[in-house]
């Protein structure tokens, strides 16, 4: 644990400040545009999915899993929007001390929400894959194993994030006079990188499973190029 005393200035400012930004610059509009656009697209796709299910085969349990995942994603987008309100996307010298505390608090909450949301989204995808692979034991056990793996690494990354500093308030408020201890910055950065790599790896595996499950169902040879397109989109 690294020990910190009361800092003389703002502490660290928001980590959301983008590289290359100068004093007076702002990326708030860009961040909000991306958040609103992706959220609107996600919500539209979810509504179309539910409508098609309702018209043709009825809404299943995995559809409700995707509804839950969408709720978590919307909550994470809301937290990010609040982070913009308190400094995300601005240079740290343009953020006053009070905004710094609130901004770092929302940034910390966003990190926790991101871990939970990525986990819930992947579990929802796994629930859909289980429906597709209900006749194949190998695929089913592979999906179950992947779900256990995702639970394990999500908890392993979530706990250090929530217990990063003692007292906990010291995570986002180093302006107070209270001394505190935090995990080394290098450790937290390493965990963030590992979590990103794990998410990328599990995403690639999920795409591969979808292609493998669907491959045997495609009867016409010319349609087998479709899974290749899915793989490319998944990797992107």
mmCIF file of C-alpha atoms in Angstrom:
data_model
loop_
_atom_site.group_PDB
_atom_site.id
_atom_site.type_symbol
_atom_site.label_atom_id
_atom_site.label_comp_id
_atom_site.label_asym_id
_atom_site.label_seq_id
_atom_site.Cartn_x
_atom_site.Cartn_y
_atom_site.Cartn_z
ATOM 1 C CA UNK A 1 0.000 0.000 0.000
ATOM 2 C CA UNK A 2 1.200 3.498 -0.785
ATOM 3 C CA UNK A 3 0.669 6.079 1.946
ATOM 4 C CA UNK A 4 -0.501 9.579 1.072
ATOM 5 C CA UNK A 5 -0.744 12.731 3.096
ATOM 6 C CA UNK A 6 -2.849 15.788 2.389
ATOM 7 C CA UNK A 7 -1.839 17.195 -1.013
ATOM 8 C CA UNK A 8 -0.994 20.830 -1.508
ATOM 9 C CA UNK A 9 -3.064 21.322 -4.660
ATOM 10 C CA UNK A 10 -5.802 19.610 -6.554
ATOM 11 C CA UNK A 11 -4.313 16.176 -6.181
ATOM 12 C CA UNK A 12 -4.480 14.525 -9.548
ATOM 13 C CA UNK A 13 -7.363 16.070 -11.425
ATOM 14 C CA UNK A 14 -9.607 13.876 -13.488
ATOM 15 C CA UNK A 15 -8.069 10.989 -15.343
ATOM 16 C CA UNK A 16 -10.664 11.605 -18.029
ATOM 17 C CA UNK A 17 -8.686 14.516 -19.456
ATOM 18 C CA UNK A 18 -7.605 13.535 -22.947
ATOM 19 C CA UNK A 19 -3.974 13.607 -24.014
ATOM 20 C CA UNK A 20 -2.975 16.641 -26.060
ATOM 21 C CA UNK A 21 -5.678 18.862 -24.590
ATOM 22 C CA UNK A 22 -4.758 22.350 -23.479
ATOM 23 C CA UNK A 23 -6.242 24.686 -20.934
ATOM 24 C CA UNK A 24 -9.638 25.854 -22.173
ATOM 25 C CA UNK A 25 -10.114 22.892 -24.509
ATOM 26 C CA UNK A 26 -13.088 20.590 -24.011
ATOM 27 C CA UNK A 27 -14.206 17.243 -25.407
ATOM 28 C CA UNK A 28 -17.438 17.175 -23.412
ATOM 29 C CA UNK A 29 -19.639 17.544 -26.489
ATOM 30 C CA UNK A 30 -17.891 14.680 -28.281
ATOM 31 C CA UNK A 31 -18.166 12.387 -25.265
ATOM 32 C CA UNK A 32 -21.863 13.132 -24.788
ATOM 33 C CA UNK A 33 -22.550 12.676 -28.514
ATOM 34 C CA UNK A 34 -20.927 9.233 -28.440
ATOM 35 C CA UNK A 35 -22.777 8.256 -25.248
ATOM 36 C CA UNK A 36 -26.179 9.396 -26.543
ATOM 37 C CA UNK A 37 -25.674 7.831 -29.989
ATOM 38 C CA UNK A 38 -24.525 4.424 -28.759
ATOM 39 C CA UNK A 39 -27.276 4.343 -26.122
ATOM 40 C CA UNK A 40 -29.944 5.212 -28.701
ATOM 41 C CA UNK A 41 -28.657 2.555 -31.131
ATOM 42 C CA UNK A 42 -28.547 -0.060 -28.362
ATOM 43 C CA UNK A 43 -32.085 0.764 -27.231
ATOM 44 C CA UNK A 44 -33.391 0.642 -30.817
ATOM 45 C CA UNK A 45 -31.816 -2.763 -31.453
ATOM 46 C CA UNK A 46 -33.237 -4.081 -28.177
ATOM 47 C CA UNK A 47 -36.739 -2.908 -29.098
ATOM 48 C CA UNK A 48 -36.471 -4.506 -32.550
ATOM 49 C CA UNK A 49 -35.257 -7.755 -30.993
ATOM 50 C CA UNK A 50 -38.165 -7.882 -28.553
ATOM 51 C CA UNK A 51 -40.666 -7.021 -31.284
ATOM 52 C CA UNK A 52 -39.420 -9.782 -33.599
ATOM 53 C CA UNK A 53 -39.396 -12.309 -30.748
ATOM 54 C CA UNK A 54 -42.898 -11.337 -29.696
ATOM 55 C CA UNK A 55 -44.254 -11.670 -33.241
ATOM 56 C CA UNK A 56 -42.606 -14.978 -34.135
ATOM 57 C CA UNK A 57 -41.609 -17.152 -31.175
ATOM 58 C CA UNK A 58 -42.438 -15.290 -27.993
ATOM 59 C CA UNK A 59 -40.109 -13.532 -25.584
ATOM 60 C CA UNK A 60 -37.686 -15.963 -23.910
ATOM 61 C CA UNK A 61 -35.544 -15.867 -20.793
ATOM 62 C CA UNK A 62 -32.442 -14.811 -22.745
ATOM 63 C CA UNK A 63 -34.372 -11.817 -24.087
ATOM 64 C CA UNK A 64 -34.973 -10.656 -20.527
ATOM 65 C CA UNK A 65 -31.246 -11.145 -19.880
ATOM 66 C CA UNK A 66 -30.559 -8.689 -22.701
ATOM 67 C CA UNK A 67 -33.093 -6.276 -21.195
ATOM 68 C CA UNK A 68 -31.201 -6.441 -17.892
ATOM 69 C CA UNK A 69 -27.892 -5.906 -19.695
ATOM 70 C CA UNK A 70 -29.344 -2.872 -21.468
ATOM 71 C CA UNK A 71 -30.481 -1.415 -18.139
ATOM 72 C CA UNK A 72 -26.944 -1.719 -16.772
ATOM 73 C CA UNK A 73 -25.554 -0.138 -19.951
ATOM 74 C CA UNK A 74 -27.972 2.792 -19.658
ATOM 75 C CA UNK A 75 -26.994 3.232 -15.998
ATOM 76 C CA UNK A 76 -23.298 3.297 -16.970
ATOM 77 C CA UNK A 77 -24.035 5.856 -19.704
ATOM 78 C CA UNK A 78 -25.864 8.011 -17.138
ATOM 79 C CA UNK A 79 -22.884 7.893 -14.790
ATOM 80 C CA UNK A 80 -20.571 8.891 -17.651
ATOM 81 C CA UNK A 81 -22.840 11.837 -18.475
ATOM 82 C CA UNK A 82 -22.654 12.926 -14.826
ATOM 83 C CA UNK A 83 -18.870 12.614 -15.042
ATOM 84 C CA UNK A 84 -18.922 15.090 -17.933
ATOM 85 C CA UNK A 85 -20.894 17.468 -15.717
ATOM 86 C CA UNK A 86 -18.030 17.386 -13.204
ATOM 87 C CA UNK A 87 -15.004 17.600 -15.461
ATOM 88 C CA UNK A 88 -14.685 14.538 -17.711
ATOM 89 C CA UNK A 89 -13.376 15.772 -21.056
ATOM 90 C CA UNK A 90 -11.867 18.995 -19.695
ATOM 91 C CA UNK A 91 -8.286 19.914 -18.828
ATOM 92 C CA UNK A 92 -7.548 19.380 -15.132
ATOM 93 C CA UNK A 93 -6.576 23.043 -14.712
ATOM 94 C CA UNK A 94 -10.091 24.024 -15.830
ATOM 95 C CA UNK A 95 -11.703 22.028 -12.999
ATOM 96 C CA UNK A 96 -12.166 23.573 -9.564
ATOM 97 C CA UNK A 97 -11.443 21.549 -6.391
ATOM 98 C CA UNK A 98 -15.105 20.793 -5.642
ATOM 99 C CA UNK A 99 -15.697 19.565 -9.188
ATOM 100 C CA UNK A 100 -12.548 17.465 -8.890
ATOM 101 C CA UNK A 101 -13.909 15.595 -5.877
ATOM 102 C CA UNK A 102 -17.311 14.997 -7.476
ATOM 103 C CA UNK A 103 -15.728 14.117 -10.815
ATOM 104 C CA UNK A 104 -13.339 11.567 -9.316
ATOM 105 C CA UNK A 105 -16.215 10.070 -7.344
ATOM 106 C CA UNK A 106 -18.292 9.568 -10.516
ATOM 107 C CA UNK A 107 -15.204 8.275 -12.316
ATOM 108 C CA UNK A 108 -14.734 5.661 -9.599
ATOM 109 C CA UNK A 109 -18.414 4.687 -9.770
ATOM 110 C CA UNK A 110 -18.121 4.484 -13.560
ATOM 111 C CA UNK A 111 -15.190 2.069 -13.248
ATOM 112 C CA UNK A 112 -17.288 -0.167 -10.995
ATOM 113 C CA UNK A 113 -20.270 0.099 -13.352
ATOM 114 C CA UNK A 114 -18.080 -0.718 -16.360
ATOM 115 C CA UNK A 115 -16.877 -3.978 -14.807
ATOM 116 C CA UNK A 116 -20.426 -4.997 -13.851
ATOM 117 C CA UNK A 117 -21.930 -3.943 -17.181
ATOM 118 C CA UNK A 118 -19.402 -5.769 -19.350
ATOM 119 C CA UNK A 119 -19.978 -8.865 -17.230
ATOM 120 C CA UNK A 120 -23.783 -8.690 -17.479
ATOM 121 C CA UNK A 121 -23.672 -8.057 -21.242
ATOM 122 C CA UNK A 122 -21.454 -11.080 -21.821
ATOM 123 C CA UNK A 123 -23.623 -13.261 -19.603
ATOM 124 C CA UNK A 124 -26.657 -12.205 -21.659
ATOM 125 C CA UNK A 125 -24.833 -13.216 -24.837
ATOM 126 C CA UNK A 126 -23.968 -16.557 -23.244
ATOM 127 C CA UNK A 127 -27.643 -17.117 -22.406
ATOM 128 C CA UNK A 128 -28.528 -16.677 -26.087
ATOM 129 C CA UNK A 129 -25.717 -19.009 -27.159
ATOM 130 C CA UNK A 130 -27.019 -21.663 -24.759
ATOM 131 C CA UNK A 131 -30.353 -21.612 -26.585
ATOM 132 C CA UNK A 132 -28.572 -22.067 -29.909
ATOM 133 C CA UNK A 133 -26.356 -24.873 -28.593
ATOM 134 C CA UNK A 134 -28.933 -26.805 -26.579
ATOM 135 C CA UNK A 135 -28.332 -29.974 -28.642
ATOM 136 C CA UNK A 136 -24.531 -29.966 -28.404
ATOM 137 C CA UNK A 137 -22.966 -30.874 -25.060
ATOM 138 C CA UNK A 138 -19.488 -29.718 -26.077
ATOM 139 C CA UNK A 139 -20.680 -26.224 -26.900
ATOM 140 C CA UNK A 140 -22.848 -26.079 -23.775
ATOM 141 C CA UNK A 141 -20.003 -27.049 -21.456
ATOM 142 C CA UNK A 142 -17.694 -24.607 -23.235
ATOM 143 C CA UNK A 143 -20.192 -21.801 -22.644
ATOM 144 C CA UNK A 144 -20.641 -22.800 -18.990
ATOM 145 C CA UNK A 145 -16.870 -22.807 -18.535
ATOM 146 C CA UNK A 146 -16.620 -19.371 -20.122
ATOM 147 C CA UNK A 147 -19.336 -18.069 -17.796
ATOM 148 C CA UNK A 148 -17.458 -19.346 -14.731
ATOM 149 C CA UNK A 149 -14.265 -17.757 -16.055
ATOM 150 C CA UNK A 150 -16.021 -14.409 -16.560
ATOM 151 C CA UNK A 151 -17.488 -14.518 -13.045
ATOM 152 C CA UNK A 152 -14.035 -15.218 -11.611
ATOM 153 C CA UNK A 153 -12.115 -12.478 -13.382
ATOM 154 C CA UNK A 154 -14.910 -9.907 -12.953
ATOM 155 C CA UNK A 155 -14.912 -10.409 -9.178
ATOM 156 C CA UNK A 156 -11.098 -10.413 -9.167
ATOM 157 C CA UNK A 157 -11.031 -6.978 -10.836
ATOM 158 C CA UNK A 158 -14.087 -5.537 -9.087
ATOM 159 C CA UNK A 159 -12.832 -6.051 -5.522
ATOM 160 C CA UNK A 160 -9.521 -4.128 -5.907
ATOM 161 C CA UNK A 161 -11.441 -1.305 -7.593
ATOM 162 C CA UNK A 162 -13.890 -0.915 -4.714
ATOM 163 C CA UNK A 163 -11.160 -1.390 -2.075
ATOM 164 C CA UNK A 164 -8.495 0.682 -3.812
ATOM 165 C CA UNK A 165 -7.964 3.041 -0.856
ATOM 166 C CA UNK A 166 -8.502 3.026 2.885
ATOM 167 C CA UNK A 167 -10.536 4.896 3.960
ATOM 168 C CA UNK A 168 -12.678 4.398 0.886
ATOM 169 C CA UNK A 169 -13.436 8.121 0.522
ATOM 170 C CA UNK A 170 -9.719 8.659 -0.076
ATOM 171 C CA UNK A 171 -10.179 7.131 -3.557
ATOM 172 C CA UNK A 172 -11.714 10.355 -4.820
ATOM 173 C CA UNK A 173 -11.032 12.908 -2.069
ATOM 174 C CA UNK A 174 -7.334 13.496 -1.436
ATOM 175 C CA UNK A 175 -7.925 17.178 -0.707
ATOM 176 C CA UNK A 176 -9.062 16.445 2.844
ATOM 177 C CA UNK A 177 -6.565 16.445 5.684
ATOM 178 C CA UNK A 178 -7.145 12.812 6.467
ATOM 179 C CA UNK A 179 -4.230 10.496 5.713
ATOM 180 C CA UNK A 180 -4.962 7.383 3.707
ATOM 181 C CA UNK A 181 -3.420 4.379 2.023
ATOM 182 C CA UNK A 182 -3.985 3.230 -1.557
ATOM 183 C CA UNK A 183 -2.870 0.371 -3.725
ATOM 184 C CA UNK A 184 0.095 1.365 -5.922
ATOM 185 C CA UNK A 185 -0.897 3.216 -9.088
ATOM 186 C CA UNK A 186 1.071 0.707 -11.158
ATOM 187 C CA UNK A 187 -1.003 -2.152 -9.746
ATOM 188 C CA UNK A 188 -4.296 -0.445 -10.595
ATOM 189 C CA UNK A 189 -3.100 0.425 -14.108
ATOM 190 C CA UNK A 190 -2.016 -3.174 -14.605
ATOM 191 C CA UNK A 191 -5.426 -4.420 -13.465
ATOM 192 C CA UNK A 192 -7.165 -2.046 -15.886
ATOM 193 C CA UNK A 193 -5.040 -3.331 -18.775
ATOM 194 C CA UNK A 194 -5.644 -6.950 -17.785
ATOM 195 C CA UNK A 195 -9.395 -6.361 -17.545
ATOM 196 C CA UNK A 196 -9.405 -4.822 -21.024
ATOM 197 C CA UNK A 197 -7.451 -7.771 -22.430
ATOM 198 C CA UNK A 198 -9.782 -10.260 -20.722
ATOM 199 C CA UNK A 199 -12.830 -8.496 -22.150
ATOM 200 C CA UNK A 200 -11.309 -8.526 -25.634
ATOM 201 C CA UNK A 201 -10.422 -12.213 -25.340
ATOM 202 C CA UNK A 202 -13.850 -13.282 -24.085
ATOM 203 C CA UNK A 203 -15.502 -11.157 -26.779
ATOM 204 C CA UNK A 204 -13.469 -12.941 -29.450
ATOM 205 C CA UNK A 205 -14.356 -16.329 -27.944
ATOM 206 C CA UNK A 206 -18.066 -15.442 -27.931
ATOM 207 C CA UNK A 207 -17.909 -14.473 -31.603
ATOM 208 C CA UNK A 208 -16.046 -17.695 -32.377
ATOM 209 C CA UNK A 209 -18.654 -19.754 -30.528
ATOM 210 C CA UNK A 210 -21.487 -18.078 -32.416
ATOM 211 C CA UNK A 211 -19.823 -18.821 -35.750
ATOM 212 C CA UNK A 212 -19.021 -22.421 -34.766
ATOM 213 C CA UNK A 213 -22.572 -23.099 -33.561
ATOM 214 C CA UNK A 214 -24.177 -21.576 -36.628
ATOM 215 C CA UNK A 215 -21.712 -23.025 -39.132
ATOM 216 C CA UNK A 216 -23.270 -26.476 -39.157
ATOM 217 C CA UNK A 217 -26.751 -25.019 -39.586
ATOM 218 C CA UNK A 218 -25.938 -23.152 -42.787
ATOM 219 C CA UNK A 219 -26.896 -25.435 -45.667
ATOM 220 C CA UNK A 220 -26.041 -23.363 -48.720
ATOM 221 C CA UNK A 221 -22.324 -22.998 -49.390
ATOM 222 C CA UNK A 222 -22.586 -19.370 -50.452
ATOM 223 C CA UNK A 223 -24.177 -18.447 -47.123
ATOM 224 C CA UNK A 224 -21.126 -19.660 -45.217
ATOM 225 C CA UNK A 225 -19.438 -16.354 -45.962
ATOM 226 C CA UNK A 226 -21.896 -14.790 -43.508
ATOM 227 C CA UNK A 227 -20.135 -16.092 -40.369
ATOM 228 C CA UNK A 228 -16.885 -14.652 -41.704
ATOM 229 C CA UNK A 229 -18.489 -11.233 -41.772
ATOM 230 C CA UNK A 230 -19.672 -11.780 -38.184
ATOM 231 C CA UNK A 231 -16.100 -12.592 -37.130
ATOM 232 C CA UNK A 232 -14.750 -9.425 -38.742
ATOM 233 C CA UNK A 233 -17.423 -7.287 -37.074
ATOM 234 C CA UNK A 234 -16.735 -8.948 -33.719
ATOM 235 C CA UNK A 235 -12.997 -8.311 -33.969
ATOM 236 C CA UNK A 236 -13.633 -4.669 -34.858
#
